[in-house]
Coordinates of C-alpha atoms in Angstrom, one line a residue:
X1 CA -63.6 -51.1 -19.5
X2 CA -62.9 -51.4 -23.2
X3 CA -63.0 -55.3 -22.9
X4 CA -66.3 -55.1 -21.0
X5 CA -68.0 -53.0 -23.6
X6 CA -66.8 -55.3 -26.4
X7 CA -68.2 -58.3 -24.5
X8 CA -71.5 -56.6 -24.0
X9 CA -71.8 -55.6 -27.6
X10 CA -71.0 -59.2 -28.7
X11 CA -73.5 -60.6 -26.3
X12 CA -76.2 -58.2 -27.4
X13 CA -75.5 -59.1 -31.1
X14 CA -75.8 -62.9 -30.4
X15 CA -79.1 -62.5 -28.6
X16 CA -80.6 -60.5 -31.4
X17 CA -79.4 -62.9 -33.9
X18 CA -81.0 -65.8 -32.0
X19 CA -84.3 -63.9 -31.8
X20 CA -84.3 -63.2 -35.5
X21 CA -83.6 -66.8 -36.3
X22 CA -86.5 -67.9 -34.1
X23 CA -89.0 -65.5 -35.6
X24 CA -88.2 -66.6 -39.2
X25 CA -88.3 -70.3 -38.4
X26 CA -91.2 -72.8 -38.8
X27 CA -94.8 -72.0 -37.6
X28 CA -94.4 -74.4 -34.8
X29 CA -92.0 -72.2 -33.1
X30 CA -94.3 -69.2 -33.1
X31 CA -96.6 -70.8 -30.4
X32 CA -93.9 -70.6 -27.9
X33 CA -92.8 -67.1 -28.8
X34 CA -94.1 -65.3 -25.8
X35 CA -92.3 -67.7 -23.5
X36 CA -89.0 -67.4 -25.3
X37 CA -89.4 -63.7 -25.5
X38 CA -89.6 -63.5 -21.7
X39 CA -86.5 -65.7 -21.5
X40 CA -84.7 -63.4 -23.8
X41 CA -85.5 -60.3 -21.8
X42 CA -84.3 -62.1 -18.6
X43 CA -81.1 -63.1 -20.3
X44 CA -80.5 -59.5 -21.6
X45 CA -81.1 -58.2 -18.1
X46 CA -78.7 -60.7 -16.6
X47 CA -76.1 -59.9 -19.2
X48 CA -76.5 -56.2 -18.6
X49 CA -76.0 -56.7 -14.9
X50 CA -72.9 -58.8 -15.5
X51 CA -71.5 -56.1 -17.9
X52 CA -72.3 -53.3 -15.5
X53 CA -70.6 -55.2 -12.7
X54 CA -67.5 -55.8 -14.7
X55 CA -67.4 -52.1 -15.8
X56 CA -67.9 -50.9 -12.2
X57 CA -65.2 -53.2 -10.9
X58 CA -62.8 -52.0 -13.6
X59 CA -63.6 -48.4 -12.7
X60 CA -63.0 -48.9 -9.0
X61 CA -59.7 -50.6 -9.4
X62 CA -56.7 -48.2 -9.1
X63 CA -55.0 -47.5 -12.4
X64 CA -51.5 -48.9 -12.5
X65 CA -48.8 -46.2 -12.3
X66 CA -46.4 -46.4 -15.2
X67 CA -43.0 -47.5 -14.1
X68 CA -40.1 -45.1 -14.7
X69 CA -37.1 -46.6 -16.1
X70 CA -34.2 -46.1 -13.6
X71 CA -31.4 -43.9 -14.8
X72 CA -28.3 -45.5 -16.1
X73 CA -26.2 -46.5 -13.1
X74 CA -23.0 -45.7 -14.9
X75 CA -23.8 -42.0 -15.5
X76 CA -24.3 -41.0 -11.8
X77 CA -20.9 -42.2 -10.5
X78 CA -19.2 -40.5 -13.4
X79 CA -20.9 -37.2 -12.7
X80 CA -20.1 -37.5 -8.9
X81 CA -16.4 -38.2 -9.7
X82 CA -16.1 -35.2 -12.0
X83 CA -17.7 -32.9 -9.4
X84 CA -15.3 -34.2 -6.7
X85 CA -12.3 -33.7 -8.9
X86 CA -13.4 -30.1 -9.7
X87 CA -13.7 -29.4 -5.9
X88 CA -10.3 -30.9 -5.2
X89 CA -8.7 -28.8 -8.0
X90 CA -10.3 -25.6 -6.6
X91 CA -9.0 -26.5 -3.1
X92 CA -5.5 -27.1 -4.4
X93 CA -5.4 -23.9 -6.5
X94 CA -6.3 -21.9 -3.4
X95 CA -3.3 -23.2 -1.4
X96 CA -0.6 -24.1 -3.9
X97 CA 1.2 -20.7 -3.8
X98 CA 0.9 -20.2 0.0
X99 CA 3.8 -20.2 2.5
X100 CA 1.6 -21.3 5.3
X101 CA 2.1 -25.0 6.2
X102 CA -1.3 -25.4 7.8
X103 CA -3.0 -25.0 4.5
X104 CA -1.2 -28.0 3.0
X105 CA -2.0 -30.0 6.0
X106 CA -5.7 -29.1 5.6
X107 CA -5.5 -30.3 2.0
X108 CA -3.9 -33.6 2.9
X109 CA -6.5 -34.1 5.6
X110 CA -9.3 -33.6 3.2
X111 CA -7.7 -35.5 0.3
X112 CA -5.2 -38.0 1.8
X113 CA -5.1 -39.9 -1.6
X114 CA -5.6 -36.7 -3.7
X115 CA -4.0 -36.0 -7.0
X116 CA -1.7 -33.4 -5.5
X117 CA -0.7 -35.2 -2.3
X118 CA 2.9 -35.6 -3.4
X119 CA 3.2 -31.9 -4.2
X120 CA 1.6 -31.0 -0.9
X121 CA 4.0 -33.1 1.1
X122 CA 7.0 -31.7 -0.8
X123 CA 5.8 -28.2 -0.1
X124 CA 5.5 -29.0 3.6
X125 CA 9.1 -30.3 3.6
X126 CA 10.4 -27.1 1.8
X127 CA 8.6 -24.8 4.2
X128 CA 10.0 -26.8 7.2
X129 CA 13.6 -26.4 5.9
X130 CA 13.1 -22.7 5.3
X131 CA 11.7 -22.3 8.8
X132 CA 14.7 -24.1 10.3
X133 CA 17.1 -21.9 8.3
X134 CA 15.4 -18.6 9.2
X135 CA 17.0 -18.1 12.6
X136 CA 20.5 -18.5 11.1
X137 CA 19.7 -16.1 8.3
X138 CA 18.3 -13.6 10.9
X139 CA 21.5 -13.9 13.0
X140 CA 23.6 -13.4 9.9
X141 CA 21.6 -10.3 8.9
X142 CA 21.9 -8.9 12.5
X143 CA 25.7 -9.4 12.4
X144 CA 26.0 -7.7 9.0
X145 CA 23.9 -4.8 10.3
X146 CA 26.0 -4.4 13.4
X147 CA 29.2 -4.5 11.3
X148 CA 27.8 -1.9 9.0
X149 CA 26.7 0.3 11.8
X150 CA 30.2 0.2 13.4
X151 CA 31.8 1.1 10.1
X152 CA 29.4 4.0 9.7
X153 CA 30.1 5.3 13.2
X154 CA 33.9 5.1 12.6
X155 CA 33.5 7.0 9.3
X156 CA 31.4 9.7 11.0
X157 CA 33.9 10.0 13.8
X158 CA 36.7 10.5 11.3
X159 CA 34.7 13.2 9.5
X160 CA 33.9 15.0 12.7
X161 CA 37.5 15.0 13.9
X162 CA 38.5 16.7 10.7
X163 CA 35.8 19.4 11.3
X164 CA 35.5 20.0 15.0
X165 CA 38.4 22.5 15.4
X166 CA 37.8 24.4 12.2
X167 CA 36.7 28.1 12.0
X168 CA 35.1 27.5 8.6
X169 CA 31.2 27.3 8.9
X170 CA 30.9 25.4 5.6
X171 CA 32.6 22.4 7.0
X172 CA 30.0 22.1 9.8
X173 CA 27.3 22.5 7.1
X174 CA 28.8 19.6 5.2
X175 CA 28.8 17.4 8.3
X176 CA 25.2 18.2 9.0
X177 CA 24.2 17.5 5.5
X178 CA 25.9 14.1 5.5
X179 CA 24.8 13.1 9.1
X180 CA 21.6 15.1 9.8
X181 CA 21.0 12.8 12.8
X182 CA 24.6 12.0 13.6
X183 CA 26.3 11.5 17.0
X184 CA 27.6 15.1 17.0
X185 CA 24.7 16.9 15.4
X186 CA 23.9 19.1 18.4
X187 CA 27.6 20.1 18.8
X188 CA 27.9 20.8 15.1
X189 CA 24.9 23.1 15.1
X190 CA 26.1 25.0 18.2
X191 CA 29.5 25.6 16.6
X192 CA 28.0 26.6 13.4
X193 CA 25.8 29.1 15.2
X194 CA 28.8 30.6 17.0
X195 CA 30.8 30.9 13.8
X196 CA 27.8 32.4 11.9
X197 CA 27.3 35.1 14.6
X198 CA 31.1 35.9 14.6
X199 CA 31.0 36.3 10.8
X200 CA 28.0 38.6 11.0
X201 CA 29.7 40.7 13.7
X202 CA 32.9 41.1 11.6
X203 CA 30.8 42.0 8.6
X204 CA 29.0 44.7 10.6
X205 CA 32.3 46.2 11.8
X206 CA 33.7 46.2 8.3
X207 CA 30.7 48.0 7.1
X208 CA 31.1 50.6 9.7
X209 CA 34.7 51.1 8.7
X210 CA 33.8 51.4 5.1
X211 CA 31.3 54.1 5.9
X212 CA 33.9 56.5 7.5
X213 CA 34.5 59.4 5.1
X214 CA 37.9 59.8 3.6
X215 CA 39.8 63.0 4.2
X216 CA 39.8 65.0 1.0
X217 CA 43.1 66.0 -0.7
X218 CA 43.5 69.4 0.8
X219 CA 46.5 70.2 -1.3
X220 CA 44.1 71.3 -4.0
X221 CA 42.6 74.0 -1.7
X222 CA 45.7 76.2 -1.8
X223 CA 45.1 79.5 -3.4
X224 CA 48.2 81.2 -5.0
X225 CA 49.1 84.4 -3.1
X226 CA 46.9 83.6 -0.1
X227 CA 48.6 82.6 3.1
X228 CA 47.1 79.4 4.6
X229 CA 46.2 79.4 8.2
X230 CA 48.1 77.3 10.8
X231 CA 44.9 75.3 11.2
X232 CA 45.0 74.2 7.6
X233 CA 48.7 73.5 7.6
X234 CA 48.5 71.3 10.6
X235 CA 45.6 69.3 9.3
X236 CA 47.3 68.7 5.9
X237 CA 50.2 67.1 7.8
X238 CA 47.7 64.6 9.3
X239 CA 46.0 63.6 6.0
X240 CA 47.5 60.1 5.7
X241 CA 48.3 59.5 9.3
X242 CA 46.9 56.5 11.2
X243 CA 48.2 57.6 14.5
X244 CA 45.3 58.6 16.8
X245 CA 47.6 60.7 19.0
X246 CA 48.4 63.0 16.1
X247 CA 44.6 63.8 15.7
X248 CA 44.3 64.3 19.4
X249 CA 47.2 66.8 19.3
X250 CA 45.5 68.6 16.4
X251 CA 42.2 68.9 18.2
X252 CA 44.0 70.1 21.3
X253 CA 45.7 72.8 19.3
X254 CA 42.7 73.7 17.1
X255 CA 39.5 72.6 19.0
X256 CA 37.4 75.0 16.9
X257 CA 39.3 74.9 13.7
X258 CA 37.9 74.5 10.2
X259 CA 38.8 70.8 10.2
X260 CA 38.0 70.0 13.8
X261 CA 34.9 67.9 12.9
X262 CA 36.7 66.0 10.2
X263 CA 39.6 65.3 12.6
X264 CA 37.2 63.9 15.2
X265 CA 35.6 61.6 12.6
X266 CA 39.0 60.3 11.5
X267 CA 40.1 59.8 15.1
X268 CA 36.9 57.9 15.9
X269 CA 37.5 55.7 12.8
X270 CA 41.1 54.9 13.8
X271 CA 40.1 54.1 17.4
X272 CA 37.3 51.9 16.3
X273 CA 39.5 50.0 13.9
X274 CA 42.1 49.4 16.6
X275 CA 39.4 48.1 19.0
X276 CA 38.0 45.7 16.4
X277 CA 41.5 44.4 15.6
X278 CA 42.1 43.7 19.3
X279 CA 38.7 42.0 19.6
X280 CA 39.4 39.8 16.6
X281 CA 42.7 38.7 18.1
X282 CA 40.9 37.8 21.3
X283 CA 38.3 35.7 19.4

């Protein structure tokens, strides 16, 4: 469109210049002025049509789309390579410390020529060797455990044999403390319970014996010049006796004497002591 306008302007200027030249020329030329003027008008109209056609044609033609310069071919492959290396590195970092062989196989399948293929293959070999050695290690551990269990059982049996016939409750407590779930736990608890009850029974009997009153020293009761009764004299003879028959004889002779109640207490104490001693011997 710019070229068409320039062409029209130049054409218009040339026509005007030719008209001015004609008008200022000799008188002979004036006689034909009207005819030339008509020719000029026709030429201008034709030129205007030509210019308008050129302008319209230039407006109707599609404008060319500016071409974009293609990106440098060398930059795209470099970026793709860097991205691929980063992905591979992330993959490897996620499996490199694993003990699962399948993860290394997955890496090699994804990157058969990867940067870490040698490490992945070496890791697979190590894991395979460890897997092959595991049954042997398991058997060795099982044998060691069996030997240790046998030794523990033998030690426990020796301990129990040194305790089982004892009458000392503390030995059974020591066994149960060392072997709370041992082979002889139930037997040890039963024996300990029996010994504990026997000890409690003996303690109760001893307490009853200690509660029996002592016979006072009746020698201090003598009053000078006063004749003591036969009741008193007979009981003084029994003061230190441990013979139950002597107290029976006294009570038979003096059933209502002054010391009859005390003699009965002393007799009961002696008989109870004798019965406890007999029971202890039977235990």
